[in-house]
Coordinates of C-alpha atoms in Angstrom, one line a residue:
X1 CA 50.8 -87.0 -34.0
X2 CA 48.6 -85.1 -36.1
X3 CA 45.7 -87.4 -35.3
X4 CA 46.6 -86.5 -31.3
X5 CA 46.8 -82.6 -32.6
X6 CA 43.8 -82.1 -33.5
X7 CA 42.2 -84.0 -30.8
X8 CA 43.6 -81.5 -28.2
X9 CA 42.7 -78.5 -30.2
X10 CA 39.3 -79.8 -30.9
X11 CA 38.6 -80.5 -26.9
X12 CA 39.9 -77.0 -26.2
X13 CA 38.0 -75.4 -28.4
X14 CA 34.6 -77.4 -27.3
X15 CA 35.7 -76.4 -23.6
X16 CA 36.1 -72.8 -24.7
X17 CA 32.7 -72.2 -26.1
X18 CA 30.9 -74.6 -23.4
X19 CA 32.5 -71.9 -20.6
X20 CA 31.4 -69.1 -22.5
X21 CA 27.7 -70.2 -23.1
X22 CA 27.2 -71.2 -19.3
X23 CA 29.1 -69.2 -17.0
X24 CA 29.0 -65.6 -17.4
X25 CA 29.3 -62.5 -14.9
X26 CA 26.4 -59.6 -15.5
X27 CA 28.2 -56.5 -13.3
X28 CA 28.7 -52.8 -14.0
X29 CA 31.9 -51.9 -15.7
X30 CA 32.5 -48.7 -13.5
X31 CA 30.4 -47.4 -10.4
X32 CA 30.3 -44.6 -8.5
X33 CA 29.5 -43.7 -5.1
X34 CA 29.6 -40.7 -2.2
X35 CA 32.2 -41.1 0.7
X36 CA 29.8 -42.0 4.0
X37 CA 27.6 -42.8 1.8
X38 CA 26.8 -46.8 0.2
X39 CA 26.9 -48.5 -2.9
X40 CA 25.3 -51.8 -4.2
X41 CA 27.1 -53.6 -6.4
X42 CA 24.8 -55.8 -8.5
X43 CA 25.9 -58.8 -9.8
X44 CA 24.0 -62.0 -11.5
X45 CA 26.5 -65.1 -12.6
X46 CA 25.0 -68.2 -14.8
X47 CA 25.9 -72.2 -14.0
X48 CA 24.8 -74.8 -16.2
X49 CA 23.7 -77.3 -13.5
X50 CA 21.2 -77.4 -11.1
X51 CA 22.2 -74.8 -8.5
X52 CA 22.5 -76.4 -4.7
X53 CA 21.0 -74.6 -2.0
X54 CA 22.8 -71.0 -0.7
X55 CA 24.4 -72.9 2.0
X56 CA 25.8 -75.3 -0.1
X57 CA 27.6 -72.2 -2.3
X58 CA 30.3 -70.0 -1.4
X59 CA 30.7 -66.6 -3.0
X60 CA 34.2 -64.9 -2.8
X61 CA 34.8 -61.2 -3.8
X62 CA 38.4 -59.7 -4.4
X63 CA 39.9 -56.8 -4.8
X64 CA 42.5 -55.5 -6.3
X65 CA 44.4 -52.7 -8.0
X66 CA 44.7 -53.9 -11.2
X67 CA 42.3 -55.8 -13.9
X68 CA 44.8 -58.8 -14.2
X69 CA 44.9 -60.1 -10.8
X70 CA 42.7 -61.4 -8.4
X71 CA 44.2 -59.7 -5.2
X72 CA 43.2 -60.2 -1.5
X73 CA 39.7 -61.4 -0.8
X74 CA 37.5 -58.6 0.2
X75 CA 34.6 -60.3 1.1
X76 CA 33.5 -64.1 1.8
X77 CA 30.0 -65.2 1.9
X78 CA 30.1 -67.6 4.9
X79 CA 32.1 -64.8 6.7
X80 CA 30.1 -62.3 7.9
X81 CA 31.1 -58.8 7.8
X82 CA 30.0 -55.0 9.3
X83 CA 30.8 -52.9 6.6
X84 CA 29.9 -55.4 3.1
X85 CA 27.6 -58.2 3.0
X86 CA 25.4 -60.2 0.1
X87 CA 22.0 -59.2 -0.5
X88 CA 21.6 -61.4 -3.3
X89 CA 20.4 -65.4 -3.0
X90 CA 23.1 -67.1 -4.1
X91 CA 21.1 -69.7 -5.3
X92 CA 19.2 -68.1 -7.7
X93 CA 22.4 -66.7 -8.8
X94 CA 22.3 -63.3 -7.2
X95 CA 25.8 -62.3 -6.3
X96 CA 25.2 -58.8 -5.8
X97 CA 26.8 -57.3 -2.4
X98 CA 26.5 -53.6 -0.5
X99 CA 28.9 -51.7 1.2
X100 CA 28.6 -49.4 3.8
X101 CA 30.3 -46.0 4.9
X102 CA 32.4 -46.6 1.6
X103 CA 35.9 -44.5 2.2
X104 CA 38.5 -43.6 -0.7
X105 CA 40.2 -46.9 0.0
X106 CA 37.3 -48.3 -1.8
X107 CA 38.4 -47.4 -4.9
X108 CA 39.3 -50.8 -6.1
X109 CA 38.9 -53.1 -9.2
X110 CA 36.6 -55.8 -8.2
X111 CA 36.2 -59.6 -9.3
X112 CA 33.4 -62.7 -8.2
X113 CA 34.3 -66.1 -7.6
X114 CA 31.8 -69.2 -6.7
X115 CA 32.9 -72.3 -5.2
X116 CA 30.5 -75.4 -4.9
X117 CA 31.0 -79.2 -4.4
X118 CA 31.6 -79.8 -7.5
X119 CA 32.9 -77.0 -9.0
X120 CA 34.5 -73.8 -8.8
X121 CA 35.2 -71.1 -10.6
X122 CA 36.2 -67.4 -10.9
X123 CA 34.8 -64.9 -13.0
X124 CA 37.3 -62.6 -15.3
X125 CA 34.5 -59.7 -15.2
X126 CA 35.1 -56.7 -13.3
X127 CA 33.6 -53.9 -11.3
X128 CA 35.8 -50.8 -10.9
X129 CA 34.2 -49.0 -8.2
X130 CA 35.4 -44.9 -7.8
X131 CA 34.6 -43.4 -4.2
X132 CA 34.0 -39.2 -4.9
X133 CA 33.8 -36.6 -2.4
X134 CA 31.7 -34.3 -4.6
X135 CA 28.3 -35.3 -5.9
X136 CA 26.9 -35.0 -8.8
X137 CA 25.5 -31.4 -10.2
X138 CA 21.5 -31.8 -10.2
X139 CA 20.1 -31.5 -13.7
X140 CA 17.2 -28.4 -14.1
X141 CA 14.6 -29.0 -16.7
X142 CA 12.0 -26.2 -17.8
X143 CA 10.3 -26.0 -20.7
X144 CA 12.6 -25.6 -23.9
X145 CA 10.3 -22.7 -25.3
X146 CA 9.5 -19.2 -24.2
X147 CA 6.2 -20.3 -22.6
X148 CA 3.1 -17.5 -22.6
X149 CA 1.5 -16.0 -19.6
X150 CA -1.1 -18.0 -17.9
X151 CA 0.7 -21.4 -19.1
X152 CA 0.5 -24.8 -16.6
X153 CA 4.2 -26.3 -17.1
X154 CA 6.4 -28.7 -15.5
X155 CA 9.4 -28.0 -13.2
X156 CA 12.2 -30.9 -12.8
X157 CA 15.1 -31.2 -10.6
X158 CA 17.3 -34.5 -10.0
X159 CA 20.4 -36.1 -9.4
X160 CA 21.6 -39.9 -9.1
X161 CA 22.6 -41.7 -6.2
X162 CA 24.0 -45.5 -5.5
X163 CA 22.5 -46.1 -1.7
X164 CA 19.2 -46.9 -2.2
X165 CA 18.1 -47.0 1.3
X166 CA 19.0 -43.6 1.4
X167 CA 18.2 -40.7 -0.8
X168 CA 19.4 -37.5 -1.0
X169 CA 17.2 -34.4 -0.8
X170 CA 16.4 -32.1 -3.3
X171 CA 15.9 -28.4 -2.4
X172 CA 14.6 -25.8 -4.1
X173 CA 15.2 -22.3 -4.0
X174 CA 11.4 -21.4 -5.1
X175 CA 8.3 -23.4 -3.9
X176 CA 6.0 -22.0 -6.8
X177 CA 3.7 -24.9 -6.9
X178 CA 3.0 -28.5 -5.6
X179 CA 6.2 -30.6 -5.5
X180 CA 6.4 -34.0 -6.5
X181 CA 9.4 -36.7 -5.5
X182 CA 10.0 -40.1 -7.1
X183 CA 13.0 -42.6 -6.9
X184 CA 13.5 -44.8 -9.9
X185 CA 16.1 -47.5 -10.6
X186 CA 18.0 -46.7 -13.7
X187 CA 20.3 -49.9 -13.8
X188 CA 24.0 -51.2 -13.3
X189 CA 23.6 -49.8 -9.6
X190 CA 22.1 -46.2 -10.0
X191 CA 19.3 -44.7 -8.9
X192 CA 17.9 -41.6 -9.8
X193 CA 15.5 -39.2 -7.7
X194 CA 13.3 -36.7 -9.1
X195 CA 11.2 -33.6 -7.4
X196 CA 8.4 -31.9 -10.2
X197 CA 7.0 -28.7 -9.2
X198 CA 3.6 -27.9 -11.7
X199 CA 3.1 -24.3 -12.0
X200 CA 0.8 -21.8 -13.7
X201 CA 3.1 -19.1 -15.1
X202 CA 2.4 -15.2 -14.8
X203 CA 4.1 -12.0 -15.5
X204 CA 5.7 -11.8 -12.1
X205 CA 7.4 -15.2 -12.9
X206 CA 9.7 -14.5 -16.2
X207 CA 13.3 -13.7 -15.8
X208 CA 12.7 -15.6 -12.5
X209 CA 15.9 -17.4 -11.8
X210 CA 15.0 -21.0 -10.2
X211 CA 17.6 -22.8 -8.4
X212 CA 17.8 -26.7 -7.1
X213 CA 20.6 -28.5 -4.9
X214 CA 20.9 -31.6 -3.2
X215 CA 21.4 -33.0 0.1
X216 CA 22.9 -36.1 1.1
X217 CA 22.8 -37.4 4.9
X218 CA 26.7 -37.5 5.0
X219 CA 26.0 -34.0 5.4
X220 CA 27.6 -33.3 1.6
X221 CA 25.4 -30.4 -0.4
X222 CA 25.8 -31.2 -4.0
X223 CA 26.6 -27.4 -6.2
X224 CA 23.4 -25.5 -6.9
X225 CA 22.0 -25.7 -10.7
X226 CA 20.3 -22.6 -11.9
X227 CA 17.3 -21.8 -14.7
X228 CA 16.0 -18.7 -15.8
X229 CA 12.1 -18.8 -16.5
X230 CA 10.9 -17.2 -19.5
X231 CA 7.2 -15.7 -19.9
X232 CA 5.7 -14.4 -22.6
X233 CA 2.7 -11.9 -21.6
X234 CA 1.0 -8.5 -23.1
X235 CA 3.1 -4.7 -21.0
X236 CA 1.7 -3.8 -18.2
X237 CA 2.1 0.2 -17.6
X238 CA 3.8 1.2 -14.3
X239 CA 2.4 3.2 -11.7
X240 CA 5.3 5.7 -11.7
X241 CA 4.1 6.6 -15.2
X242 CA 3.0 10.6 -15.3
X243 CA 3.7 14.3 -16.6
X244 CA 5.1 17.2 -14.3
X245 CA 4.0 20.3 -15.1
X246 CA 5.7 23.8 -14.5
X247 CA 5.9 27.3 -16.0
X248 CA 7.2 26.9 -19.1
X249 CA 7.1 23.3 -20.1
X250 CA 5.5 19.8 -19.4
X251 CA 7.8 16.8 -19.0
X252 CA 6.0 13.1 -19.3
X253 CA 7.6 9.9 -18.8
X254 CA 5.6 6.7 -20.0
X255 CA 7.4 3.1 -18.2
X256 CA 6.2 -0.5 -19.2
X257 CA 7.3 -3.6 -18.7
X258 CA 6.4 -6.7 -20.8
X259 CA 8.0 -10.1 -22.9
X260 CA 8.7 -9.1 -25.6
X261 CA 9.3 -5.6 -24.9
X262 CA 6.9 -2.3 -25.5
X263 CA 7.0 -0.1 -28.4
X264 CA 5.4 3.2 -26.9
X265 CA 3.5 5.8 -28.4
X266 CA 2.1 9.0 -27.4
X267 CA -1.3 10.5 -28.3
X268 CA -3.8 13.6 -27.2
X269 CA -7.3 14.0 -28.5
X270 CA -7.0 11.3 -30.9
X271 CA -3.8 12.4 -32.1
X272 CA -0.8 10.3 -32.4
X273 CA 2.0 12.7 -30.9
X274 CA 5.7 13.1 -32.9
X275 CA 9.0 14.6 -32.9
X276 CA 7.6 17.0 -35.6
X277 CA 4.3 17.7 -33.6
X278 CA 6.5 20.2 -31.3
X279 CA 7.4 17.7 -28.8
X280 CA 10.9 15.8 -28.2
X281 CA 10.8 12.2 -27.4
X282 CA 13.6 9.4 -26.4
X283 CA 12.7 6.1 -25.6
X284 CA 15.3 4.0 -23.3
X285 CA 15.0 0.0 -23.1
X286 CA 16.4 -2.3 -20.2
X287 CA 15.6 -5.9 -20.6
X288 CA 11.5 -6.4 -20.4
X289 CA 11.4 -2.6 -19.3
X290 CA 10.6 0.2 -21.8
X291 CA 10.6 3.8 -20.7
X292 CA 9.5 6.9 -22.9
X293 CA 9.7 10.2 -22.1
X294 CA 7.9 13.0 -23.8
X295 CA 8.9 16.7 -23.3
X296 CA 7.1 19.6 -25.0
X297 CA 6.0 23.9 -24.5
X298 CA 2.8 23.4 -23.1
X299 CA 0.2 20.8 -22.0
X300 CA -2.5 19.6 -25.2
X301 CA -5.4 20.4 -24.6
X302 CA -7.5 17.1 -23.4
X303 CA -4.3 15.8 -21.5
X304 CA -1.7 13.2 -22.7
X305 CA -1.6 9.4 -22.7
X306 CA 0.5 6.9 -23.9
X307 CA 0.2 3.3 -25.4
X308 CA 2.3 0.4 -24.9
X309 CA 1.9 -2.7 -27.6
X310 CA 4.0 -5.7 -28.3
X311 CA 2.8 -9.0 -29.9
X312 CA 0.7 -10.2 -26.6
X313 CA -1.3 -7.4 -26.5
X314 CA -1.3 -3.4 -25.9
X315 CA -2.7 -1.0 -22.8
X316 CA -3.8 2.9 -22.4
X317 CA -3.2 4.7 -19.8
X318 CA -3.8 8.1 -19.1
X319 CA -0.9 9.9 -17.3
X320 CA -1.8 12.0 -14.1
X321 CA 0.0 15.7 -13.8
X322 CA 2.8 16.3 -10.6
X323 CA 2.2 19.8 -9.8
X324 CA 4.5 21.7 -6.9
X325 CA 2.2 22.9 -4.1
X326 CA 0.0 26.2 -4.5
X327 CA -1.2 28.0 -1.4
X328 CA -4.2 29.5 -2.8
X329 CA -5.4 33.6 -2.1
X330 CA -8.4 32.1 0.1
X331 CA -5.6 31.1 2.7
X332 CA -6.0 33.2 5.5
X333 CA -6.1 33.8 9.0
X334 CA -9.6 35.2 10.6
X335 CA -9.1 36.8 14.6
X336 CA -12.3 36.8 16.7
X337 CA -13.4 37.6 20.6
X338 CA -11.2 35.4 22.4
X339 CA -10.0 33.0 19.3
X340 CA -8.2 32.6 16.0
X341 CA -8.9 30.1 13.1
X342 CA -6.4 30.2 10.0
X343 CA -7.6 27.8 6.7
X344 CA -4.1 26.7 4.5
X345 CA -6.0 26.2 1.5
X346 CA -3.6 23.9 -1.1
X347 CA -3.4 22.6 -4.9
X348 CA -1.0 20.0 -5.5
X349 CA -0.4 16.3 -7.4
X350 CA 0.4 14.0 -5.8
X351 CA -1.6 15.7 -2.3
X352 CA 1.0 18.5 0.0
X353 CA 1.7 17.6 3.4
X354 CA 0.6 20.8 4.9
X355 CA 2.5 22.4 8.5
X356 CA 2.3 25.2 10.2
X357 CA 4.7 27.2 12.2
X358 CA 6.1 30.6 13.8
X359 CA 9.0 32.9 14.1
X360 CA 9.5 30.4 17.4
X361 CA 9.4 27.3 15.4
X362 CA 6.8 24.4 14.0
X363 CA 3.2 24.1 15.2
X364 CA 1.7 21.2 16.8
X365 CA -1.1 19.5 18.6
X366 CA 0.9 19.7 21.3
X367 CA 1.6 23.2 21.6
X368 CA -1.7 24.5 22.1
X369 CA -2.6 24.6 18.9
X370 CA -5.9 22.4 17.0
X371 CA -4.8 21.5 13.6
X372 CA -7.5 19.6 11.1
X373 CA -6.9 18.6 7.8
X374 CA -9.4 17.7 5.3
X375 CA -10.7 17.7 1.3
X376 CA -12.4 20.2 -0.7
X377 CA -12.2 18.3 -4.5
X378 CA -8.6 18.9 -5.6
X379 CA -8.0 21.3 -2.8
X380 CA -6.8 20.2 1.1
X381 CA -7.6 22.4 3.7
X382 CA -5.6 22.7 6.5
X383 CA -7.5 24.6 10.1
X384 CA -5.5 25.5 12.7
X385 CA -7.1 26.8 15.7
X386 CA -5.6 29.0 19.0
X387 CA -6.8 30.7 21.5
X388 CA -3.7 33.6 20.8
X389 CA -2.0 34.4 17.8
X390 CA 1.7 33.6 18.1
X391 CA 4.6 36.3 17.9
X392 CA 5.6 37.0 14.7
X393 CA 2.5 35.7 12.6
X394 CA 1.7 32.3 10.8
X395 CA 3.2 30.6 7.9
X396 CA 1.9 27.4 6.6
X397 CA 4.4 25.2 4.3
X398 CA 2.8 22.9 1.4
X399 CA 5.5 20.0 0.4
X400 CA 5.6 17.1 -2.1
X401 CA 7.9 15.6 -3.6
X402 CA 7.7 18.1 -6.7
X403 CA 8.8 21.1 -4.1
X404 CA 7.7 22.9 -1.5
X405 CA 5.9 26.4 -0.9
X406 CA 5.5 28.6 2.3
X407 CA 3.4 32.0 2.5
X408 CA 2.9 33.8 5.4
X409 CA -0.5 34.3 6.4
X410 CA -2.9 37.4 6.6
X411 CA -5.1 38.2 9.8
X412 CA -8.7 39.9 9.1
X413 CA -10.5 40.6 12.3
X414 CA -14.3 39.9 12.5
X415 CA -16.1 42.7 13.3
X416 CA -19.4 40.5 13.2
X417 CA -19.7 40.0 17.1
X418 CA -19.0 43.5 18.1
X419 CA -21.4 45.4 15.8
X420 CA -23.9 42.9 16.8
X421 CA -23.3 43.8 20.7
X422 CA -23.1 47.5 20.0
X423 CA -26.3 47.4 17.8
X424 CA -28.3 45.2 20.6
X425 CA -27.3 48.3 23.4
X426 CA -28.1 51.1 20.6
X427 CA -31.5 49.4 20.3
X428 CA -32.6 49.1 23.8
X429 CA -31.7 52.3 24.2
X430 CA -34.0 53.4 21.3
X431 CA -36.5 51.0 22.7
X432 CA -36.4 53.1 26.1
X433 CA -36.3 56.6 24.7
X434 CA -39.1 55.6 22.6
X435 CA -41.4 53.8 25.6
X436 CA -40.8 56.9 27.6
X437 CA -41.7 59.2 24.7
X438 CA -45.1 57.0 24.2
X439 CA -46.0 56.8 28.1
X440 CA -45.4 60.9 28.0
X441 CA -48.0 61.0 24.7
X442 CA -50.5 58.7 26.4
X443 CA -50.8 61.7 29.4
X444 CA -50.7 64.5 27.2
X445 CA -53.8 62.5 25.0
X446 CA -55.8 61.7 28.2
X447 CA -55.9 64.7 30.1
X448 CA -56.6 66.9 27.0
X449 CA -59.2 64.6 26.3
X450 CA -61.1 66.0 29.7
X451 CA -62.9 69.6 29.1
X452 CA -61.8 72.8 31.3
X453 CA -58.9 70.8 32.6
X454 CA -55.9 73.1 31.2
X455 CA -54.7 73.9 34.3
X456 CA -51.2 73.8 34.8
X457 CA -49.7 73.4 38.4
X458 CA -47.7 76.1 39.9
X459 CA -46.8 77.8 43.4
X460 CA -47.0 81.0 41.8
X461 CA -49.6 81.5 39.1
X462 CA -53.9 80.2 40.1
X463 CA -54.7 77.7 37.8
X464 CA -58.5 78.5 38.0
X465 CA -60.5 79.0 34.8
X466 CA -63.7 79.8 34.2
X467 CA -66.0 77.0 32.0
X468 CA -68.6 77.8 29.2
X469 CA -71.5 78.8 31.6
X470 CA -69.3 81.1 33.0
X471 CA -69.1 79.1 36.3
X472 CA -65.9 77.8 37.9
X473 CA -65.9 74.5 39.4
X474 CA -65.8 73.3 42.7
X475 CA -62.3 74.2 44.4
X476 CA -62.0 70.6 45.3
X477 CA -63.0 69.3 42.3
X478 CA -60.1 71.3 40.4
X479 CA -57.2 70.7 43.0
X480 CA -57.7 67.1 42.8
X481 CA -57.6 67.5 38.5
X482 CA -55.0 69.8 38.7
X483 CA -52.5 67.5 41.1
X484 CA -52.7 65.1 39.1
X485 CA -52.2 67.0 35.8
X486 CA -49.5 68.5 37.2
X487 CA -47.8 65.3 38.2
X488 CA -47.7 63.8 35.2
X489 CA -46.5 66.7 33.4
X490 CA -44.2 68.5 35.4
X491 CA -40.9 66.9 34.1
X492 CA -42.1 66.6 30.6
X493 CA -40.2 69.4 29.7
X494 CA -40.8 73.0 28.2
X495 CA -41.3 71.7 24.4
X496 CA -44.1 69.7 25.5
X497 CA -45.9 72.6 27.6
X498 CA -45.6 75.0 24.7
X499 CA -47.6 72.7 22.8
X500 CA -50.4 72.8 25.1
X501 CA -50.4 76.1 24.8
X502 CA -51.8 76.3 21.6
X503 CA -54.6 73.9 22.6
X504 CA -55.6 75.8 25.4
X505 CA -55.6 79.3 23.4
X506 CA -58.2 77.4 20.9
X507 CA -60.0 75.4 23.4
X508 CA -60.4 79.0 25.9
X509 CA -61.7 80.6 22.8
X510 CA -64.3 78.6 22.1
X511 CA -65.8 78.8 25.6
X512 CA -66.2 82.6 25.6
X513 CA -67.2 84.9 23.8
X514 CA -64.6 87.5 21.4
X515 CA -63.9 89.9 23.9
X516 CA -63.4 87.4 26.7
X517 CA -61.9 84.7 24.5
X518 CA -59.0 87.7 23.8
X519 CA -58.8 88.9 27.4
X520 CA -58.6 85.2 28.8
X521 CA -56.5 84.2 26.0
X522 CA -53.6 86.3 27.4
X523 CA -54.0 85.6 30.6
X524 CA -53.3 82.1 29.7
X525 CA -50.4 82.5 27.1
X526 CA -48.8 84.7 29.8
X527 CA -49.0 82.4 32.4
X528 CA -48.0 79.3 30.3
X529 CA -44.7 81.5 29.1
X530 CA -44.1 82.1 32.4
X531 CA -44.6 78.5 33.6
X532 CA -42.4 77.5 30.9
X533 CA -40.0 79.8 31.7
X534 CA -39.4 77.9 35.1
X535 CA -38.7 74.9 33.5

């Protein structure tokens, strides 16, 4: 009896390690997989003897609801099926099986059996497969250190999946580089996909949030994983960076932004600028931005700027003044003949936008009205030009976005084209008074210039006198002289025949002698008196 007990338990025990060193099951304890989308389940089983051919082997898969029972037979390898079939060569021990458009009925605990010839046996390993309807989250990897400006790193997104004939999509919500995709098999039925973007990192991209989802063909959109970049870099000082200026003080405000952030300072002529200095400043951080603000009396002479270091680096920039318009004295308007040009003559930081108008409203182009602008330096120069000066005057208005000014404009008249015409009549009036006056001189210089010829022409008085010799000449002779003496100097006036009259009195005296010189000499000076008279 003993002899027969130990027999039994000897054969049992020789059967229990010969099934466990040749027939095993190599399947995934659990799996996973998308609804409407497909799983592989891979399986591999082990037989001691030589394996017949696949059509000689039958392999069974079951399902059930629990571990400890085989349940209803889900799939049968010589009974083909639309939804499941092998994929594996069943001869080469290869028992692995997909299923397609998996639903939540899926979700099942499942076992292998293998029937040959000669044997047949099934398998107590197990597969519990879970259908899910949401996917898995993508996983984001950037680099695990605050990476400096100017930097080449590696962006990764991916996600796993069980169909491999079908891969989801991975999108991301930043193309910053090349991307990169790549499937890999990780084992016991999963498969992972991978996108890589490679990027050279800047200023523009820290704080940067980056973003990567996936997209399966069910039409199922996994949730979106999101990264922050971080970039290290030297400040950069902003544009909006300046001082505004006005009667009684200055105001400056000094903005950078950089990783980590700015310490700002404030200097003029080589002088760092204080609290203590007569100036107040407070300094206001946000993140990578750093703003100062400076506020003093008056402007230091050589202007302000301000300098922004951190551990990356530091920059200087000198800060521009905002000035309100000015509408300089030179503005003005200037009237001439037929026409009137005005100049708006403006000061201002950043430039005015200069406009005219009148008691009737603005002034355009369109109006009847030539405006130009244009640059002097620092100053703009705005010309309008009319034809008539509109009622009530013209104001021009200077605006920025530190104010606005308006002045209304004088009106000088230019005198310059009416002198000009008056003096050009004055002098060809002069011009003809004094060719007249010459022409008259010429006579007078001729006819003196010829010898007994004093005779002046009149209906009254004989113009005869007598000559040296004591002769007269010829009667003919003497009307013809005297005619055309007399022509020429009858509308000369009397000024200019009581000058004669002196040169007659000499030249008559010369030709006689004392006593007749006097006696002649009246005769004369009464009858040129009396010829002047008539005049």
């Amino acid at each position: 009896m003993d002899q027969r007990h130990n027999i039994f338990i000897a054969f049992l025990l020789k059967g229990l390690q010969y099934s466990s060193a040749q027939y095993n099951l190599d399947v995934p304890t659990k799996l996973w997989a998308m609804k409407h989308s497909c799983v592989v389940i891979p399986c591999s089983y082990s037989y001691s003897d030589p394996k017949p051919p696949s059509d000689r082997i039958t392999g069974i898969w079951f399902s059930s609801i629990t571990e400890n029972t085989m349940g209803p037979q889900f799939i049968n390898s010589r009974t083909p099926e639309i939804h499941t079939s092998f994929i594996g060569d069943l001869s080469n021990g290869n028992c692995s099986i997909k299923i397609h458009n998996v639903q939540p009925e899926n979700s099942k605990i499942y076992k292998f059996r293998v029937e040959m010839a000669h044997f047949k046996y099934s398998y107590w390993s197990s597969v519990w497969l879970n259908i899910s309807d949401n996917p898995p989250h993508p996983i984001v990897i950037f680099p695990n250190r605050t990476t400096p400006e100017a930097t080449e790193v590696t962006l990764k997104c991916s996600t796993v999946y069980t169909c491999p004939s079908d891969p989801p999509d991975l999108v991301w919500s930043s193309l910053l580089g090349q991307v990169n995709v790549t499937c890999i098999y990780e084992g016991a039925g999963v498969w992972k996909v991978e996108s890589k973007q490679v990027i050279n990192t800047s200023r523009k991209h820290d704080g940067m949030s980056i973003s990567c989802h996936a997209n399966y063909s069910s039409g199922a959109k996994s949730q979106v994983t999101r990264r922050n970049l971080s970039v290290i870099y030297k400040p950069e000082i902003l544009h909006k960076s300046h001082c505004k200026k006005n009667l009684s003080a200055i105001i400056c405000e000094c903005a950078a932004v950089s990783n980590p952030p700015a310490n700002i300072t404030w200097h003029h002529t080589g002088i760092t600028v204080t609290q203590t200095s007569g100036f107040s400043i407070h300094s206001l951080s946000n993140g990578s931005n750093m703003v100062s603000s400076l506020e003093g009396m008056m402007m230091p002479p050589g202007g302000l700027w301000c300098i922004a270091s951190n551990t990356q680096g530091s920059v200087t920039h000198i800060l521009p003044i905002y000035e309100k318009p000015q509408i300089l004295p030179e503005s003005q308007c200037n009237k001439k003949i037929g026409a009137i040009d005005c100049d708006c003559v403006v000061i201002a930081n950043p430039p005015a936008i200069i406009t005219w108008r009148s008691t009737d409203g603005n002034i355009t182009d369109i109006s009847g009205f030539s405006v130009i602008s244009s640059s002097r330096g620092p100053k703009m120069v705005t010309r309008l030009e009319s034809a008539v000066i509109p009622p009530g005057g013209l104001h021009c208005t200077a605006s920025n976005r530190e104010g606005s000014v308006s002045q209304k404009l004088s009106i000088y008249v230019d005198w310059t084209v009416p002198i000009l015409i008056g003096g050009g009549i004055l002098a060809f009036l002069v011009m003809c008074v004094t060719g007249a006056v010459c022409a008259m001189r010429k006579c007078r210089k001729n006819k003196i210039s010829e010898p007994n010829s004093y005779i002046i022409k009149d209906t009254t008085f004989n113009c005869d006198v007598s000559t040296k010799e004591g002769k007269k000449r010829p009667r003919s002779r003497r009307d013809v002289d005297d005619n055309d003496t007399c022509l020429i100097y009858e509308n000369s006036g009397n000024i200019y025949i009581n000058s004669i009259s002196q040169n007659v009195k000499e030249e008559i005296y010369v030709n006689g002698d004392e006593d007749k010189g006097k006696k002649e000499n009246r005769a004369v000076e009464e009858d040129i008196y009396i010829n002047g008279l008539s005049y």
